[in-house]
Short mmCIF file of C-alpha atoms in Angstrom, two decimals:
data_model
loop_
_atom_site.label_atom_id
_atom_site.label_comp_id
_atom_site.label_asym_id
_atom_site.label_seq_id
_atom_site.Cartn_x
_atom_site.Cartn_y
_atom_site.Cartn_z
CA ALA A 1 0.00 0.00 0.00
CA GLN A 2 1.26 3.47 -0.79
CA SER A 3 1.16 6.32 1.68
CA VAL A 4 2.17 9.95 2.11
CA ALA A 5 3.03 11.69 5.36
CA GLN A 6 3.12 15.41 5.91
CA PRO A 7 4.41 15.57 9.48
CA GLU A 8 3.55 19.22 10.10
CA ASP A 9 -0.06 20.38 10.19
CA GLN A 10 1.09 23.98 10.28
CA VAL A 11 4.19 25.88 9.14
CA ASN A 12 4.67 29.52 10.04
CA VAL A 13 7.35 31.70 8.46
CA ALA A 14 8.06 35.40 8.17
CA GLU A 15 7.84 37.06 4.78
CA GLY A 16 11.20 37.01 3.03
CA ASN A 17 12.46 33.97 4.92
CA PRO A 18 12.98 30.58 3.31
CA LEU A 19 10.24 27.99 3.75
CA THR A 20 10.17 24.21 3.78
CA VAL A 21 7.09 22.00 3.80
CA LYS A 22 7.96 18.38 4.48
CA CYS A 23 6.71 15.24 2.77
CA THR A 24 7.72 11.59 3.01
CA TYR A 25 6.24 8.74 1.04
CA SER A 26 6.03 4.98 0.85
CA VAL A 27 5.36 3.19 -2.43
CA SER A 28 6.28 0.04 -4.30
CA GLY A 29 8.21 0.75 -7.44
CA ASN A 30 9.20 4.09 -8.88
CA PRO A 31 7.25 6.99 -7.42
CA TYR A 32 5.73 9.90 -9.26
CA LEU A 33 5.57 12.78 -6.78
CA PHE A 34 3.50 15.93 -6.90
CA TRP A 35 2.83 19.08 -4.91
CA TYR A 36 -0.51 20.86 -5.09
CA VAL A 37 -1.74 24.03 -3.41
CA GLN A 38 -5.30 24.74 -2.30
CA TYR A 39 -6.59 28.22 -1.61
CA PRO A 40 -9.83 28.75 0.38
CA ASN A 41 -12.94 27.64 -1.51
CA ARG A 42 -10.86 26.60 -4.50
CA GLY A 43 -9.81 23.32 -6.05
CA LEU A 44 -6.24 22.07 -5.97
CA GLN A 45 -3.69 23.70 -8.24
CA PHE A 46 -0.65 21.85 -9.55
CA LEU A 47 2.71 23.26 -8.39
CA LEU A 48 5.36 20.80 -9.51
CA LYS A 49 6.15 17.14 -10.09
CA TYR A 50 9.00 14.66 -9.99
CA ILE A 51 8.90 11.90 -12.57
CA THR A 52 12.56 11.04 -13.15
CA GLY A 53 15.86 12.81 -13.62
CA ASP A 54 17.15 15.75 -11.60
CA ASN A 55 16.45 15.50 -7.90
CA LEU A 56 15.74 19.24 -7.66
CA VAL A 57 12.49 20.10 -9.38
CA LYS A 58 11.44 23.66 -10.12
CA GLY A 59 7.78 24.60 -10.32
CA SER A 60 5.31 27.45 -10.33
CA TYR A 61 5.53 30.67 -8.29
CA GLY A 62 9.21 30.15 -7.39
CA PHE A 63 8.64 26.86 -5.58
CA GLU A 64 11.00 23.93 -5.86
CA ALA A 65 11.18 20.48 -4.34
CA GLU A 66 14.01 18.11 -3.59
CA PHE A 67 13.59 14.39 -4.21
CA ASN A 68 15.64 12.20 -1.88
CA LYS A 69 15.30 8.52 -2.70
CA SER A 70 17.24 7.21 0.31
CA GLN A 71 15.10 9.21 2.72
CA THR A 72 11.92 8.73 0.64
CA SER A 73 11.26 12.44 0.92
CA PHE A 74 10.04 15.17 -1.39
CA HIS A 75 10.19 18.43 0.56
CA LEU A 76 8.75 21.62 -0.91
CA LYS A 77 10.93 24.73 -0.66
CA LYS A 78 11.01 28.38 -1.53
CA PRO A 79 13.98 30.69 -0.94
CA SER A 80 11.90 33.76 0.00
CA ALA A 81 8.30 33.43 1.20
CA LEU A 82 5.51 35.82 0.26
CA VAL A 83 2.35 36.56 2.23
CA SER A 84 0.40 35.39 -0.83
CA ASP A 85 1.98 31.92 -0.46
CA SER A 86 -0.25 31.34 2.56
CA ALA A 87 -2.42 28.35 1.68
CA LEU A 88 -2.90 24.62 2.20
CA TYR A 89 -0.26 22.44 0.53
CA PHE A 90 -0.66 18.79 -0.40
CA CYS A 91 1.96 16.26 -1.36
CA ALA A 92 0.84 13.30 -3.51
CA VAL A 93 2.33 10.09 -4.86
CA SER A 94 1.19 8.04 -7.84
CA THR A 95 2.33 4.89 -9.57
CA ASN A 96 1.71 3.20 -12.88
CA ALA A 97 -1.28 1.50 -11.29
CA GLY A 98 -3.18 4.75 -11.65
CA LYS A 99 -3.89 5.32 -7.98
CA SER A 100 -3.00 8.63 -6.36
CA THR A 101 -2.48 9.08 -2.65
CA PHE A 102 -2.46 12.48 -0.99
CA GLY A 103 -1.13 13.58 2.36
CA ASP A 104 -3.39 15.34 4.86
CA GLY A 105 -1.97 18.72 3.98
CA THR A 106 0.13 21.41 5.63
CA THR A 107 -1.20 24.89 6.26
CA LEU A 108 1.45 27.46 5.42
CA THR A 109 1.10 30.88 7.02
CA VAL A 110 3.46 33.64 5.94
CA LYS A 111 3.39 36.66 8.21
CA PRO A 112 4.35 40.16 7.06
CA GLU B 1 -8.53 28.42 -13.95
CA THR B 2 -7.98 24.81 -14.95
CA GLY B 3 -10.85 24.37 -17.40
CA VAL B 4 -12.36 21.60 -15.28
CA THR B 5 -15.90 22.45 -14.22
CA GLN B 6 -18.06 20.68 -11.67
CA SER B 7 -21.76 20.93 -10.97
CA PRO B 8 -23.48 21.62 -8.73
CA THR B 9 -21.22 23.63 -6.44
CA HIS B 10 -23.28 22.84 -3.34
CA LEU B 11 -25.82 20.15 -2.60
CA ILE B 12 -27.85 19.04 0.41
CA LYS B 13 -29.28 15.52 0.46
CA THR B 14 -31.06 13.35 2.98
CA ARG B 15 -29.58 10.13 4.32
CA GLY B 16 -30.56 7.19 2.11
CA GLN B 17 -30.99 9.28 -1.03
CA GLN B 18 -28.93 9.02 -4.19
CA VAL B 19 -26.83 11.78 -5.74
CA THR B 20 -25.15 12.43 -9.08
CA LEU B 21 -22.25 14.84 -9.41
CA ARG B 22 -20.99 16.01 -12.78
CA CYS B 23 -17.63 17.00 -14.17
CA SER B 24 -16.54 18.48 -17.47
CA SER B 25 -12.92 17.72 -18.28
CA GLN B 26 -10.35 20.08 -19.67
CA SER B 27 -10.14 19.99 -23.45
CA GLY B 28 -7.76 17.29 -24.71
CA HIS B 29 -7.87 15.24 -21.50
CA ASN B 30 -8.93 11.59 -21.68
CA THR B 31 -8.67 10.68 -18.00
CA VAL B 32 -10.78 11.76 -15.06
CA SER B 33 -10.33 10.98 -11.39
CA TRP B 34 -12.68 11.57 -8.48
CA TYR B 35 -11.68 12.34 -4.92
CA GLN B 36 -13.47 12.78 -1.61
CA GLN B 37 -12.04 15.45 0.68
CA ALA B 38 -13.41 15.47 4.21
CA LEU B 39 -12.92 18.55 6.35
CA GLY B 40 -9.32 18.84 7.51
CA GLN B 41 -8.10 15.92 5.43
CA GLY B 42 -6.39 15.38 2.13
CA PRO B 43 -8.26 14.17 -0.94
CA GLN B 44 -9.03 10.45 -0.88
CA PHE B 45 -8.90 8.69 -4.25
CA ILE B 46 -12.26 7.18 -5.24
CA PHE B 47 -11.58 5.99 -8.79
CA GLN B 48 -10.14 6.92 -12.14
CA TYR B 49 -11.65 6.56 -15.61
CA TYR B 50 -9.53 6.31 -18.72
CA ARG B 51 -11.24 6.33 -22.11
CA GLU B 52 -14.61 5.42 -20.58
CA GLU B 53 -13.36 2.49 -18.50
CA GLU B 54 -12.57 2.35 -14.79
CA ASN B 55 -8.80 2.28 -14.34
CA GLY B 56 -8.01 2.11 -10.66
CA ARG B 57 -10.18 2.34 -7.56
CA GLY B 58 -9.59 3.37 -3.99
CA ASN B 59 -11.11 1.94 -0.80
CA PHE B 60 -14.69 3.01 -1.42
CA PRO B 61 -17.75 0.72 -1.37
CA PRO B 62 -19.64 -0.22 -4.55
CA ARG B 63 -22.35 2.34 -3.83
CA PHE B 64 -19.83 4.83 -5.21
CA SER B 65 -19.93 4.41 -8.97
CA GLY B 66 -18.99 6.43 -11.98
CA LEU B 67 -19.28 6.95 -15.68
CA GLN B 68 -17.12 8.59 -18.29
CA PHE B 69 -18.75 9.64 -21.54
CA PRO B 70 -17.32 9.72 -25.09
CA ASN B 71 -16.63 13.45 -24.72
CA TYR B 72 -14.68 12.54 -21.55
CA SER B 73 -17.09 14.29 -19.20
CA SER B 74 -17.88 12.25 -16.13
CA GLU B 75 -20.40 11.51 -13.40
CA LEU B 76 -19.97 10.31 -9.84
CA ASN B 77 -23.00 8.51 -8.41
CA VAL B 78 -23.44 7.73 -4.75
CA ASN B 79 -26.31 5.52 -3.62
CA ALA B 80 -27.78 5.11 -0.14
CA LEU B 81 -26.15 8.27 1.19
CA GLU B 82 -24.72 8.19 4.69
CA LEU B 83 -23.93 11.10 6.98
CA ASP B 84 -20.20 10.38 6.60
CA ASP B 85 -20.48 10.99 2.86
CA SER B 86 -20.63 14.71 3.63
CA ALA B 87 -17.49 16.12 2.04
CA LEU B 88 -16.04 18.11 -0.84
CA TYR B 89 -15.97 15.97 -3.97
CA LEU B 90 -13.22 16.86 -6.40
CA CYS B 91 -12.93 15.93 -10.02
CA ALA B 92 -9.58 16.05 -11.78
CA SER B 93 -8.77 15.54 -15.43
CA SER B 94 -5.43 14.71 -17.02
CA ARG B 95 -3.91 14.08 -20.43
CA ASP B 96 -3.29 10.47 -19.47
CA ARG B 97 -3.64 8.25 -16.47
CA VAL B 98 -2.01 9.99 -13.53
CA GLY B 99 1.23 8.22 -12.81
CA VAL B 100 1.75 7.27 -16.42
CA GLY B 101 4.36 9.35 -18.09
CA ASN B 102 4.53 13.04 -17.50
CA THR B 103 1.01 13.57 -16.22
CA GLU B 104 -0.39 15.77 -13.52
CA ALA B 105 -4.04 16.34 -12.63
CA PHE B 106 -6.07 19.51 -13.13
CA PHE B 107 -8.75 19.91 -10.49
CA GLY B 108 -12.18 21.46 -10.55
CA GLN B 109 -13.42 23.59 -7.68
CA GLY B 110 -15.42 20.74 -6.23
CA THR B 111 -18.97 19.99 -5.14
CA ARG B 112 -19.73 20.44 -1.46
CA LEU B 113 -22.15 17.63 -0.49
CA THR B 114 -23.96 17.78 2.82
CA VAL B 115 -25.96 14.75 3.95
CA VAL B 116 -28.50 15.41 6.69
#
């Protein structure tokens, strides 16, 4: 069975500081990893994905994520946070079997 | 905006009733997935349809069923509604089955179902 863990329910950072939102996963076979963001009363929006290749993936709005196979992690990062980055972030894993598993989400709050 | 539209946006049903939720996929997408998102939780995968056939299912009972039409729009049907079915139901379309190749999902804004 595949699973995703987002160990922090809440992450608080000051505007301009770097941010990290953590994600670890468990899956049989090669993982396809995704980050999505959800704003209030909106559906999920795709941020970035890791399929294969470079371990550092760059995505939308200045976000990036680092794939670490030995630690089975896929942490989301941004060098300088903005207040507008405040939202709910979900990590997800998929396989060739077509099933997607999402974490329970991390609420990011960026304070001015 | 993703181009994925869901209807209705809100719905209230009585326990034991049946409900049909609808989703229009983004142009060019042949795969649709449905998710249930309870309050404070991540989306839970219900099932995925690829070219009108079910292609993967999560841990949901048979009273959750779906259809995908030739134009790749989709329906989620839930029979014998229970109070615990109250949730946000999300539809997502993709160019191919998620997890196959270079494919991410594009989500609609969801249907908020309340069962009373």
